[in-house]
Amino acid sequence: MRTPRNSPPEHDGFAFVLFGGTGDLAMRKILPALYAAHRDDMLAPDGRIVSVAQTALDHGGYLKWVEEHVKPHLPGTAIDPAVWEGFLERITYVALDASQPDSFSLLREALATGRSRRIFYLATGPALFVPICRALASAGLTVGSRVVLEKPLGYDLESSNAINDAVGQIFAEDQIYRIDHYLGKEAVQNLLALRFGNSLFEPLWRRDWVESIQITVAEELGVEGRGNFYDQTGALRDMVQNHLLQLLAIIAMEPPHSMDADAVRDEKLRVLRALKPVTSEQIRQSVVRGQYHAGAIKGVSVPAYQAEAGVGEHSTTETFVALKVEVENWRWSGVPFFLRTGKRLAGRLAEIVINFRPVPHSALGPMALRPGSNRLTIRLQPNESIRLSALAKQPGTGMTLQGVHLDLAFDQFFQQERMEAYERLLLDVIAGRLALFVRRDEQEAAWRWVAPILADWASQDNPPKPYAAGTWGPAAASALLARHSTCWQEEEN
């Protein structure tokens, strides 16, 4: 039986308007997250969901679509038919063309009853963000409302600013929720608790005691039918500019004076502005760009990236990036942050590894001087956990050291099902909590930092380095760390 949440439901009514209501993101993530919140009694009884898409379906046809495409992605194993039917009763479907402002009269009619707060979730391509916001304003639907913008928000700094400028003319900054689902993960929240709720780690969380930090987000999947989108985006825009730099900012930030939204985001912004700029010469030394070729994932053959549907035959879009980043401030100066992300890698993994410096002198033999003997590993997926690695004496005669681990597996310690990232973030939107969403100046700082890399790749004859699907990426990614006398965690053994 599921343990009740430790937070009360949102009692005020709401209308959650989901643009892209027949799309992949809506089916796999957003509607399953709303179902979980409904199942756990976290939604107001009169809260409703209005799905919007261009697909010509009536109300019954849309509910059949939801039945077919959402149920396979629902959390948990058993689905209570009564709970599912209650969830479906919240849903209304409106078929309209988001690029045609006149059609928004249909949405206005659907929202005419009640005085619920309105939340507009734009699970569409970024090209529709501005037209949708302008049409909402023309229909008189934006006053007191909130808008959620999915990534990618633009293609570069210029296009991101253009979208933010246009949306900012319609919605105030405190009405805009730029979502990054990694910030809603339980382990990321526990990273904040670990750092700022315990005196044990804070004195060690600095250059004097930390040798290096690794952040990895690895996927086994390829482009999964999204070749047209991904070939115009690539791993740097899709993952580094948002997810990985946000994780870096949380790791490196100073303690905020409170957990209020702007207090937290101010500290993240200071980190992003302190990132050491990269020159063309440094890019060639500190950034690895890769693209997967044909290989095998868990024994199943998979095609090369260039053979994927929607991908150009001679595409140079990167599916892998590894890079060394430095934070130029008193706490972190000289500590390398190694970031890595890629598709068709050897495993599905998202983790942060804090490598502490070895002891300066050991009377216990070379084991105590080995890099990585003391480390903290924060696993974000697939199984959220925190592991502290240390050294202990082996039983028996003599003083032989062996690595041991102190583990906190959240699903074992806390006897309740974990809240998924999207569920937490959607409840925060409904409640008006902004702390886990990206502020515009954060986003600009991240785009500004990656801009020289994008420009260098566009101007240089520097094609991605090949790697076989099912491996951990190009050999150059290992060489990057080897130049700093370290290695990726999975390479140690």
CSV table of C-alpha atoms in Angstrom, one decimal:
chain,number,residue,atom,x,y,z
A,1,MET,CA,0.0,0.0,0.0
A,2,ARG,CA,1.2,3.4,-0.9
A,3,THR,CA,2.3,5.7,2.0
A,4,PRO,CA,0.5,9.1,1.9
A,5,ARG,CA,2.6,12.1,1.0
A,6,ASN,CA,3.9,14.4,3.7
A,7,SER,CA,2.5,17.5,2.0
A,8,PRO,CA,-1.2,18.6,1.8
A,9,PRO,CA,-3.0,18.8,-1.5
A,10,GLU,CA,-3.5,22.0,-3.3
A,11,HIS,CA,-7.1,23.0,-2.3
A,12,ASP,CA,-7.6,25.9,-4.7
A,13,GLY,CA,-9.1,25.0,-8.0
A,14,PHE,CA,-6.9,25.2,-11.2
A,15,ALA,CA,-7.1,24.7,-14.9
A,16,PHE,CA,-4.0,23.0,-16.2
A,17,VAL,CA,-3.9,23.7,-20.0
A,18,LEU,CA,-1.6,21.4,-21.8
A,19,PHE,CA,-0.5,22.5,-25.3
A,20,GLY,CA,0.9,19.5,-27.2
A,21,GLY,CA,-1.7,17.4,-25.6
A,22,THR,CA,-1.3,14.4,-28.0
A,23,GLY,CA,2.5,14.6,-28.1
A,24,ASP,CA,5.2,12.2,-26.8
A,25,LEU,CA,6.1,14.4,-23.8
A,26,ALA,CA,2.5,14.7,-22.7
A,27,MET,CA,1.9,11.0,-22.9
A,28,ARG,CA,5.1,9.8,-21.3
A,29,LYS,CA,5.7,12.4,-18.6
A,30,ILE,CA,3.2,15.1,-18.0
A,31,LEU,CA,-0.1,13.3,-17.9
A,32,PRO,CA,1.4,10.3,-15.9
A,33,ALA,CA,2.7,12.9,-13.4
A,34,LEU,CA,-0.7,14.5,-13.1
A,35,TYR,CA,-2.3,11.1,-12.6
A,36,ALA,CA,0.2,10.3,-9.8
A,37,ALA,CA,-0.7,13.6,-8.1
A,38,HIS,CA,-4.4,12.8,-8.5
A,39,ARG,CA,-4.0,9.3,-7.2
A,40,ASP,CA,-2.2,10.6,-4.1
A,41,ASP,CA,-4.9,13.2,-3.4
A,42,MET,CA,-2.4,16.0,-4.1
A,43,LEU,CA,-4.8,17.9,-6.5
A,44,ALA,CA,-7.7,20.0,-5.6
A,45,PRO,CA,-11.0,18.2,-6.2
A,46,ASP,CA,-12.1,20.8,-8.8
A,47,GLY,CA,-8.8,21.0,-10.5
A,48,ARG,CA,-9.1,20.1,-14.2
A,49,ILE,CA,-6.9,19.4,-17.2
A,50,VAL,CA,-7.5,20.9,-20.6
A,51,SER,CA,-5.5,19.2,-23.3
A,52,VAL,CA,-4.9,21.2,-26.5
A,53,ALA,CA,-3.7,19.8,-29.8
A,54,GLN,CA,-4.3,20.1,-33.5
A,55,THR,CA,-5.3,16.5,-33.8
A,56,ALA,CA,-8.9,16.2,-34.9
A,57,LEU,CA,-10.5,14.2,-32.0
A,58,ASP,CA,-13.7,14.6,-30.0
A,59,HIS,CA,-13.7,14.2,-26.3
A,60,GLY,CA,-14.3,10.5,-26.3
A,61,GLY,CA,-11.6,10.0,-29.0
A,62,TYR,CA,-9.1,11.8,-26.9
A,63,LEU,CA,-9.8,9.8,-23.8
A,64,LYS,CA,-9.2,6.6,-25.8
A,65,TRP,CA,-5.9,8.2,-27.0
A,66,VAL,CA,-4.9,8.8,-23.4
A,67,GLU,CA,-6.0,5.3,-22.4
A,68,GLU,CA,-3.7,3.8,-25.1
A,69,HIS,CA,-0.7,6.1,-24.8
A,70,VAL,CA,-0.6,7.1,-21.1
A,71,LYS,CA,-1.3,3.9,-19.2
A,72,PRO,CA,1.9,2.2,-20.3
A,73,HIS,CA,3.9,5.0,-18.6
A,74,LEU,CA,1.9,5.3,-15.3
A,75,PRO,CA,3.9,4.9,-12.1
A,76,GLY,CA,3.4,1.8,-10.0
A,77,THR,CA,2.2,-1.6,-11.0
A,78,ALA,CA,-1.5,-1.8,-10.2
A,79,ILE,CA,-3.9,0.8,-11.5
A,80,ASP,CA,-7.1,1.2,-9.6
A,81,PRO,CA,-10.0,1.5,-12.2
A,82,ALA,CA,-11.9,3.9,-10.0
A,83,VAL,CA,-8.9,6.2,-9.6
A,84,TRP,CA,-8.2,6.1,-13.3
A,85,GLU,CA,-11.8,7.0,-14.1
A,86,GLY,CA,-11.7,9.8,-11.6
A,87,PHE,CA,-8.6,11.1,-13.4
A,88,LEU,CA,-10.2,10.9,-16.8
A,89,GLU,CA,-13.1,13.0,-15.5
A,90,ARG,CA,-10.7,15.9,-14.9
A,91,ILE,CA,-9.8,16.0,-18.6
A,92,THR,CA,-11.3,18.1,-21.4
A,93,TYR,CA,-10.0,18.2,-24.9
A,94,VAL,CA,-9.8,21.2,-27.2
A,95,ALA,CA,-8.7,20.7,-30.9
A,96,LEU,CA,-7.2,23.9,-32.2
A,97,ASP,CA,-4.4,25.1,-34.4
A,98,ALA,CA,-1.9,26.9,-32.0
A,99,SER,CA,-0.6,29.0,-34.9
A,100,GLN,CA,-4.0,30.5,-35.6
A,101,PRO,CA,-5.0,33.1,-33.0
A,102,ASP,CA,-8.7,33.1,-34.0
A,103,SER,CA,-9.0,29.4,-32.9
A,104,PHE,CA,-8.2,30.3,-29.3
A,105,SER,CA,-11.9,31.4,-28.9
A,106,LEU,CA,-12.5,27.6,-28.5
A,107,LEU,CA,-10.1,27.5,-25.5
A,108,ARG,CA,-11.6,30.6,-24.0
A,109,GLU,CA,-15.0,28.9,-24.1
A,110,ALA,CA,-13.6,25.8,-22.5
A,111,LEU,CA,-12.2,27.9,-19.6
A,112,ALA,CA,-15.2,30.2,-19.2
A,113,THR,CA,-16.7,28.3,-16.3
A,114,GLY,CA,-15.3,28.7,-12.8
A,115,ARG,CA,-12.7,31.1,-11.4
A,116,SER,CA,-9.7,28.7,-11.3
A,117,ARG,CA,-6.2,29.9,-11.7
A,118,ARG,CA,-4.9,29.0,-15.2
A,119,ILE,CA,-1.6,27.2,-15.9
A,120,PHE,CA,-0.5,27.0,-19.5
A,121,TYR,CA,2.1,24.2,-20.1
A,122,LEU,CA,3.8,24.6,-23.5
A,123,ALA,CA,4.9,21.1,-24.4
A,124,THR,CA,5.5,22.1,-28.0
A,125,GLY,CA,8.5,23.1,-30.1
A,126,PRO,CA,10.0,26.5,-29.2
A,127,ALA,CA,8.8,28.0,-32.5
A,128,LEU,CA,5.2,28.0,-31.1
A,129,PHE,CA,6.0,29.5,-27.7
A,130,VAL,CA,5.6,33.1,-28.8
A,131,PRO,CA,2.6,32.6,-31.1
A,132,ILE,CA,0.8,30.7,-28.3
A,133,CYS,CA,1.5,33.4,-25.7
A,134,ARG,CA,0.4,36.2,-28.0
A,135,ALA,CA,-2.8,34.3,-28.9
A,136,LEU,CA,-3.5,33.7,-25.2
A,137,ALA,CA,-3.1,37.4,-24.5
A,138,SER,CA,-5.4,38.3,-27.4
A,139,ALA,CA,-8.0,36.0,-26.0
A,140,GLY,CA,-7.7,37.7,-22.6
A,141,LEU,CA,-6.4,34.6,-20.8
A,142,THR,CA,-3.1,35.7,-19.4
A,143,VAL,CA,-4.1,37.8,-16.4
A,144,GLY,CA,-3.1,36.0,-13.2
A,145,SER,CA,-2.0,33.0,-15.2
A,146,ARG,CA,1.3,31.0,-15.2
A,147,VAL,CA,3.1,29.7,-18.2
A,148,VAL,CA,5.5,26.7,-18.3
A,149,LEU,CA,8.2,26.7,-21.0
A,150,GLU,CA,9.8,23.3,-21.9
A,151,LYS,CA,13.3,23.1,-23.2
A,152,PRO,CA,14.9,23.8,-25.5
A,153,LEU,CA,14.3,27.6,-25.1
A,154,GLY,CA,15.8,28.7,-28.4
A,155,TYR,CA,18.8,27.5,-30.4
A,156,ASP,CA,21.4,29.9,-29.1
A,157,LEU,CA,21.7,33.1,-26.9
A,158,GLU,CA,20.2,35.3,-29.5
A,159,SER,CA,17.1,33.1,-30.2
A,160,SER,CA,16.7,32.4,-26.5
A,161,ASN,CA,16.7,36.2,-25.8
A,162,ALA,CA,14.2,36.7,-28.6
A,163,ILE,CA,11.7,34.2,-27.0
A,164,ASN,CA,12.2,35.5,-23.5
A,165,ASP,CA,11.7,39.1,-24.7
A,166,ALA,CA,8.5,38.3,-26.4
A,167,VAL,CA,7.1,36.1,-23.6
A,168,GLY,CA,8.2,38.7,-21.1
A,169,GLN,CA,6.0,41.3,-22.8
A,170,ILE,CA,3.0,39.2,-22.0
A,171,PHE,CA,3.9,37.4,-18.7
A,172,ALA,CA,5.8,38.9,-15.7
A,173,GLU,CA,9.0,37.0,-14.7
A,174,ASP,CA,7.2,35.5,-11.6
A,175,GLN,CA,4.6,34.0,-14.0
A,176,ILE,CA,7.1,32.2,-16.1
A,177,TYR,CA,8.3,28.7,-15.2
A,178,ARG,CA,11.2,27.5,-17.3
A,179,ILE,CA,11.2,23.8,-16.5
A,180,ASP,CA,14.3,21.6,-16.1
A,181,HIS,CA,13.1,18.2,-14.8
A,182,TYR,CA,16.5,17.3,-13.4
A,183,LEU,CA,16.0,20.0,-10.7
A,184,GLY,CA,12.9,18.0,-9.5
A,185,LYS,CA,14.7,14.8,-8.9
A,186,GLU,CA,14.7,13.5,-5.3
A,187,ALA,CA,18.5,13.0,-5.3
A,188,VAL,CA,19.1,16.7,-6.3
A,189,GLN,CA,16.9,17.8,-3.5
A,190,ASN,CA,18.8,15.6,-1.2
A,191,LEU,CA,22.0,17.1,-2.4
A,192,LEU,CA,20.8,20.5,-1.0
A,193,ALA,CA,19.8,18.8,2.2
A,194,LEU,CA,23.1,17.0,2.5
A,195,ARG,CA,25.1,20.2,2.0
A,196,PHE,CA,23.1,22.7,3.9
A,197,GLY,CA,21.5,20.6,6.6
A,198,ASN,CA,24.7,18.8,7.9
A,199,SER,CA,27.8,20.3,9.4
A,200,LEU,CA,29.8,17.2,8.3
A,201,PHE,CA,30.2,18.1,4.6
A,202,GLU,CA,30.3,21.9,4.4
A,203,PRO,CA,33.9,22.3,5.7
A,204,LEU,CA,35.0,19.8,3.1
A,205,TRP,CA,33.0,21.3,0.2
A,206,ARG,CA,35.9,23.5,-1.2
A,207,ARG,CA,39.1,23.4,-3.2
A,208,ASP,CA,41.2,22.5,-0.2
A,209,TRP,CA,39.6,19.1,0.1
A,210,VAL,CA,38.0,18.3,-3.3
A,211,GLU,CA,40.3,17.1,-6.0
A,212,SER,CA,37.8,16.9,-8.9
A,213,ILE,CA,34.0,16.5,-9.6
A,214,GLN,CA,32.4,14.4,-12.3
A,215,ILE,CA,28.8,14.9,-13.6
A,216,THR,CA,27.5,12.2,-16.0
A,217,VAL,CA,24.2,11.9,-17.7
A,218,ALA,CA,24.3,8.8,-20.0
A,219,GLU,CA,21.6,7.3,-22.1
A,220,GLU,CA,21.3,3.9,-23.8
A,221,LEU,CA,18.6,5.3,-26.1
A,222,GLY,CA,19.2,6.9,-29.5
A,223,VAL,CA,17.1,9.7,-31.0
A,224,GLU,CA,14.0,7.6,-30.7
A,225,GLY,CA,12.2,8.9,-33.8
A,226,ARG,CA,13.1,12.5,-33.0
A,227,GLY,CA,15.9,12.7,-35.6
A,228,ASN,CA,14.6,15.8,-37.3
A,229,PHE,CA,14.6,17.7,-34.0
A,230,TYR,CA,17.9,16.2,-32.6
A,231,ASP,CA,19.9,16.8,-35.8
A,232,GLN,CA,19.2,20.5,-35.4
A,233,THR,CA,20.0,20.5,-31.7
A,234,GLY,CA,22.8,18.1,-30.6
A,235,ALA,CA,24.0,17.1,-27.1
A,236,LEU,CA,25.5,20.5,-26.2
A,237,ARG,CA,22.3,22.3,-26.6
A,238,ASP,CA,20.0,19.5,-25.5
A,239,MET,CA,21.8,18.5,-22.3
A,240,VAL,CA,24.9,20.6,-21.3
A,241,GLN,CA,23.5,24.1,-21.6
A,242,ASN,CA,20.6,23.3,-19.3
A,243,HIS,CA,20.7,20.0,-17.3
A,244,LEU,CA,24.4,19.6,-16.7
A,245,LEU,CA,25.2,23.3,-16.0
A,246,GLN,CA,22.2,23.4,-13.6
A,247,LEU,CA,23.6,20.4,-11.7
A,248,LEU,CA,27.0,22.1,-11.6
A,249,ALA,CA,25.5,25.3,-10.2
A,250,ILE,CA,23.7,23.4,-7.4
A,251,ILE,CA,26.9,21.5,-6.5
A,252,ALA,CA,29.1,24.7,-6.5
A,253,MET,CA,26.7,27.3,-5.1
A,254,GLU,CA,27.2,29.1,-1.8
A,255,PRO,CA,24.7,28.5,1.0
A,256,PRO,CA,21.6,30.7,0.4
A,257,HIS,CA,20.2,32.8,3.2
A,258,SER,CA,16.9,30.9,2.8
A,259,MET,CA,15.3,28.4,0.5
A,260,ASP,CA,13.1,31.1,-1.1
A,261,ALA,CA,13.1,31.0,-4.9
A,262,ASP,CA,15.3,34.0,-5.6
A,263,ALA,CA,17.7,33.3,-2.8
A,264,VAL,CA,18.5,29.9,-4.3
A,265,ARG,CA,18.6,31.2,-7.9
A,266,ASP,CA,20.8,34.1,-7.0
A,267,GLU,CA,23.4,31.7,-5.7
A,268,LYS,CA,23.2,29.5,-8.8
A,269,LEU,CA,23.5,32.6,-11.0
A,270,ARG,CA,26.8,33.5,-9.2
A,271,VAL,CA,28.3,30.1,-10.1
A,272,LEU,CA,27.2,30.4,-13.8
A,273,ARG,CA,28.7,33.8,-14.0
A,274,ALA,CA,31.9,32.5,-12.5
A,275,LEU,CA,32.5,29.8,-15.1
A,276,LYS,CA,35.8,30.3,-16.7
A,277,PRO,CA,35.4,31.4,-20.4
A,278,VAL,CA,36.8,29.0,-23.0
A,279,THR,CA,38.9,30.1,-25.9
A,280,SER,CA,39.3,28.3,-29.2
A,281,GLU,CA,42.6,26.7,-28.1
A,282,GLN,CA,41.0,25.6,-24.8
A,283,ILE,CA,38.1,24.1,-26.6
A,284,ARG,CA,40.3,21.8,-28.6
A,285,GLN,CA,42.0,20.7,-25.3
A,286,SER,CA,39.1,20.6,-23.0
A,287,VAL,CA,36.0,19.7,-25.0
A,288,VAL,CA,35.4,16.3,-26.7
A,289,ARG,CA,32.7,16.0,-29.4
A,290,GLY,CA,31.5,12.6,-30.4
A,291,GLN,CA,28.9,10.8,-32.6
A,292,TYR,CA,27.8,7.2,-32.3
A,293,HIS,CA,28.4,4.6,-35.0
A,294,ALA,CA,26.7,1.2,-35.3
A,295,GLY,CA,27.1,-1.1,-32.3
A,296,ALA,CA,25.2,-3.1,-29.8
A,297,ILE,CA,23.3,-2.2,-26.6
A,298,LYS,CA,22.9,-5.2,-24.3
A,299,GLY,CA,23.4,-7.5,-27.2
A,300,VAL,CA,20.9,-5.8,-29.5
A,301,SER,CA,22.4,-4.3,-32.7
A,302,VAL,CA,21.6,-0.6,-33.2
A,303,PRO,CA,22.3,1.6,-36.3
A,304,ALA,CA,24.7,4.5,-36.5
A,305,TYR,CA,23.4,8.0,-35.8
A,306,GLN,CA,23.6,8.9,-39.5
A,307,ALA,CA,21.4,6.0,-40.3
A,308,GLU,CA,18.6,7.1,-38.0
A,309,ALA,CA,15.3,8.4,-39.5
A,310,GLY,CA,15.4,12.2,-39.9
A,311,VAL,CA,19.1,12.5,-39.6
A,312,GLY,CA,21.3,13.9,-42.5
A,313,GLU,CA,23.4,11.3,-44.3
A,314,HIS,CA,26.6,13.3,-43.5
A,315,SER,CA,25.5,15.0,-40.3
A,316,THR,CA,28.1,16.4,-38.0
A,317,THR,CA,25.7,16.8,-35.1
A,318,GLU,CA,27.2,15.6,-31.8
A,319,THR,CA,25.6,12.9,-29.8
A,320,PHE,CA,28.3,13.0,-27.1
A,321,VAL,CA,30.1,15.8,-25.2
A,322,ALA,CA,32.7,15.6,-22.5
A,323,LEU,CA,34.3,18.8,-21.2
A,324,LYS,CA,36.4,20.2,-18.4
A,325,VAL,CA,34.8,23.2,-16.7
A,326,GLU,CA,36.4,25.5,-14.1
A,327,VAL,CA,34.6,27.9,-11.6
A,328,GLU,CA,36.7,31.0,-10.9
A,329,ASN,CA,36.0,31.8,-7.3
A,330,TRP,CA,37.6,31.4,-3.9
A,331,ARG,CA,35.8,28.1,-3.1
A,332,TRP,CA,36.5,26.2,-6.4
A,333,SER,CA,39.5,27.8,-8.1
A,334,GLY,CA,41.7,25.1,-9.6
A,335,VAL,CA,39.1,22.3,-9.2
A,336,PRO,CA,38.2,20.6,-12.5
A,337,PHE,CA,34.5,19.8,-13.1
A,338,PHE,CA,34.3,17.1,-15.7
A,339,LEU,CA,30.9,17.0,-17.5
A,340,ARG,CA,29.8,14.1,-19.8
A,341,THR,CA,26.6,13.3,-21.6
A,342,GLY,CA,25.8,11.1,-24.6
A,343,LYS,CA,23.4,8.8,-26.4
A,344,ARG,CA,23.8,5.1,-27.1
A,345,LEU,CA,26.3,4.7,-24.3
A,346,ALA,CA,27.0,1.5,-22.3
A,347,GLY,CA,24.4,2.2,-19.6
A,348,ARG,CA,21.6,4.6,-18.4
A,349,LEU,CA,23.2,6.6,-15.7
A,350,ALA,CA,23.0,10.0,-14.1
A,351,GLU,CA,25.3,10.7,-11.2
A,352,ILE,CA,27.6,13.2,-9.5
A,353,VAL,CA,30.9,12.1,-8.2
A,354,ILE,CA,32.8,14.3,-5.6
A,355,ASN,CA,36.4,13.0,-5.4
A,356,PHE,CA,38.1,14.2,-2.2
A,357,ARG,CA,41.8,14.6,-2.0
A,358,PRO,CA,43.8,11.7,-0.6
A,359,VAL,CA,45.6,12.2,2.7
A,360,PRO,CA,48.8,14.2,2.4
A,361,HIS,CA,50.9,11.4,4.0
A,362,SER,CA,50.1,7.8,4.7
A,363,ALA,CA,51.7,5.5,7.3
A,364,LEU,CA,49.3,2.8,6.2
A,365,GLY,CA,50.7,2.2,2.7
A,366,PRO,CA,49.9,3.5,-0.8
A,367,MET,CA,46.2,2.5,-0.7
A,368,ALA,CA,45.4,5.6,1.4
A,369,LEU,CA,47.1,7.8,-1.2
A,370,ARG,CA,45.2,6.5,-4.2
A,371,PRO,CA,42.8,9.0,-5.8
A,372,GLY,CA,39.2,8.2,-5.3
A,373,SER,CA,39.7,6.5,-2.0
A,374,ASN,CA,37.3,9.0,-0.4
A,375,ARG,CA,34.4,10.1,-2.6
A,376,LEU,CA,30.8,10.9,-2.5
A,377,THR,CA,28.6,9.6,-5.3
A,378,ILE,CA,25.1,11.0,-5.7
A,379,ARG,CA,23.1,8.8,-8.1
A,380,LEU,CA,20.2,10.5,-9.8
A,381,GLN,CA,19.1,7.5,-12.0
A,382,PRO,CA,18.2,4.7,-12.4
A,383,ASN,CA,18.1,4.2,-8.6
A,384,GLU,CA,18.4,7.4,-6.6
A,385,SER,CA,21.0,7.0,-3.8
A,386,ILE,CA,24.0,8.5,-2.0
A,387,ARG,CA,27.2,6.6,-1.4
A,388,LEU,CA,30.1,7.6,0.7
A,389,SER,CA,33.3,5.7,-0.1
A,390,ALA,CA,36.0,5.4,2.5
A,391,LEU,CA,38.9,3.1,3.6
A,392,ALA,CA,38.8,0.5,6.4
A,393,LYS,CA,41.1,-2.2,7.7
A,394,GLN,CA,40.5,-5.7,6.4
A,395,PRO,CA,39.9,-8.3,9.2
A,396,GLY,CA,43.0,-10.3,10.1
A,397,THR,CA,46.6,-9.6,10.9
A,398,GLY,CA,48.4,-6.7,9.5
A,399,MET,CA,47.1,-3.3,8.4
A,400,THR,CA,45.6,-3.9,5.0
A,401,LEU,CA,43.2,-1.3,3.8
A,402,GLN,CA,40.1,-1.9,1.7
A,403,GLY,CA,37.4,0.3,0.3
A,404,VAL,CA,34.1,0.3,2.0
A,405,HIS,CA,30.8,2.1,1.3
A,406,LEU,CA,28.2,3.8,3.4
A,407,ASP,CA,25.0,3.7,1.4
A,408,LEU,CA,21.7,5.6,1.6
A,409,ALA,CA,19.2,4.0,-0.8
A,410,PHE,CA,16.1,6.2,-0.6
A,411,ASP,CA,13.7,3.5,-1.6
A,412,GLN,CA,14.9,1.3,1.2
A,413,PHE,CA,15.3,3.8,4.0
A,414,PHE,CA,12.1,5.8,3.3
A,415,GLN,CA,9.2,3.3,3.2
A,416,GLN,CA,7.2,5.2,0.6
A,417,GLU,CA,7.3,5.6,-3.1
A,418,ARG,CA,9.4,8.4,-4.4
A,419,MET,CA,7.8,11.3,-6.1
A,420,GLU,CA,8.9,11.6,-9.7
A,421,ALA,CA,10.5,14.8,-10.9
A,422,TYR,CA,7.7,15.9,-13.1
A,423,GLU,CA,5.1,15.3,-10.4
A,424,ARG,CA,7.0,17.5,-7.9
A,425,LEU,CA,7.5,20.3,-10.5
A,426,LEU,CA,3.9,20.3,-11.7
A,427,LEU,CA,2.7,20.6,-8.1
A,428,ASP,CA,5.1,23.4,-7.6
A,429,VAL,CA,3.7,25.2,-10.6
A,430,ILE,CA,0.2,24.8,-9.3
A,431,ALA,CA,1.2,26.1,-5.9
A,432,GLY,CA,3.2,29.0,-7.4
A,433,ARG,CA,6.7,27.8,-6.1
A,434,LEU,CA,9.5,29.0,-8.3
A,435,ALA,CA,12.6,27.7,-6.6
A,436,LEU,CA,13.1,24.7,-8.8
A,437,PHE,CA,12.6,26.6,-12.1
A,438,VAL,CA,15.2,28.5,-14.1
A,439,ARG,CA,15.2,32.3,-14.0
A,440,ARG,CA,16.0,34.2,-17.2
A,441,ASP,CA,19.3,35.5,-16.1
A,442,GLU,CA,20.5,31.9,-15.2
A,443,GLN,CA,19.5,30.8,-18.7
A,444,GLU,CA,21.3,33.7,-20.3
A,445,ALA,CA,24.5,33.0,-18.4
A,446,ALA,CA,24.5,29.4,-19.5
A,447,TRP,CA,23.9,30.2,-23.1
A,448,ARG,CA,26.6,32.9,-22.9
A,449,TRP,CA,29.1,30.3,-21.6
A,450,VAL,CA,28.4,27.7,-24.3
A,451,ALA,CA,28.3,30.2,-27.2
A,452,PRO,CA,32.1,30.1,-27.9
A,453,ILE,CA,31.9,26.3,-28.2
A,454,LEU,CA,29.0,26.5,-30.6
A,455,ALA,CA,30.8,29.2,-32.6
A,456,ASP,CA,34.0,27.2,-32.7
A,457,TRP,CA,32.3,24.0,-33.9
A,458,ALA,CA,30.5,26.0,-36.6
A,459,SER,CA,33.7,27.6,-37.9
A,460,GLN,CA,36.3,24.8,-37.6
A,461,ASP,CA,36.8,21.7,-39.6
A,462,ASN,CA,36.3,19.7,-36.4
A,463,PRO,CA,34.0,16.7,-37.0
A,464,PRO,CA,32.7,14.6,-34.1
A,465,LYS,CA,35.0,11.7,-33.0
A,466,PRO,CA,33.3,8.3,-33.6
A,467,TYR,CA,32.4,5.9,-30.9
A,468,ALA,CA,30.7,2.6,-31.1
A,469,ALA,CA,27.2,2.4,-29.7
A,470,GLY,CA,27.3,0.5,-26.4
A,471,THR,CA,30.6,2.0,-25.2
A,472,TRP,CA,31.2,4.9,-22.9
A,473,GLY,CA,32.1,7.3,-25.8
A,474,PRO,CA,35.2,8.3,-27.7
A,475,ALA,CA,38.7,7.4,-26.4
A,476,ALA,CA,39.4,11.2,-26.3
A,477,ALA,CA,37.0,11.5,-23.3
A,478,SER,CA,39.2,9.2,-21.3
A,479,ALA,CA,42.3,11.0,-22.5
A,480,LEU,CA,40.7,14.3,-21.3
A,481,LEU,CA,40.7,13.0,-17.7
A,482,ALA,CA,44.0,11.2,-18.0
A,483,ARG,CA,45.7,14.5,-18.7
A,484,HIS,CA,44.6,15.5,-15.2
A,485,SER,CA,45.8,12.2,-13.7
A,486,THR,CA,42.3,10.8,-13.1
A,487,CYS,CA,39.7,8.7,-14.9
A,488,TRP,CA,35.9,8.3,-15.2
A,489,GLN,CA,34.6,6.3,-12.3
A,490,GLU,CA,33.7,3.2,-14.3
A,491,GLU,CA,37.2,3.0,-15.7
A,492,GLU,CA,38.9,2.5,-12.3
A,493,ASN,CA,38.6,-1.3,-12.3
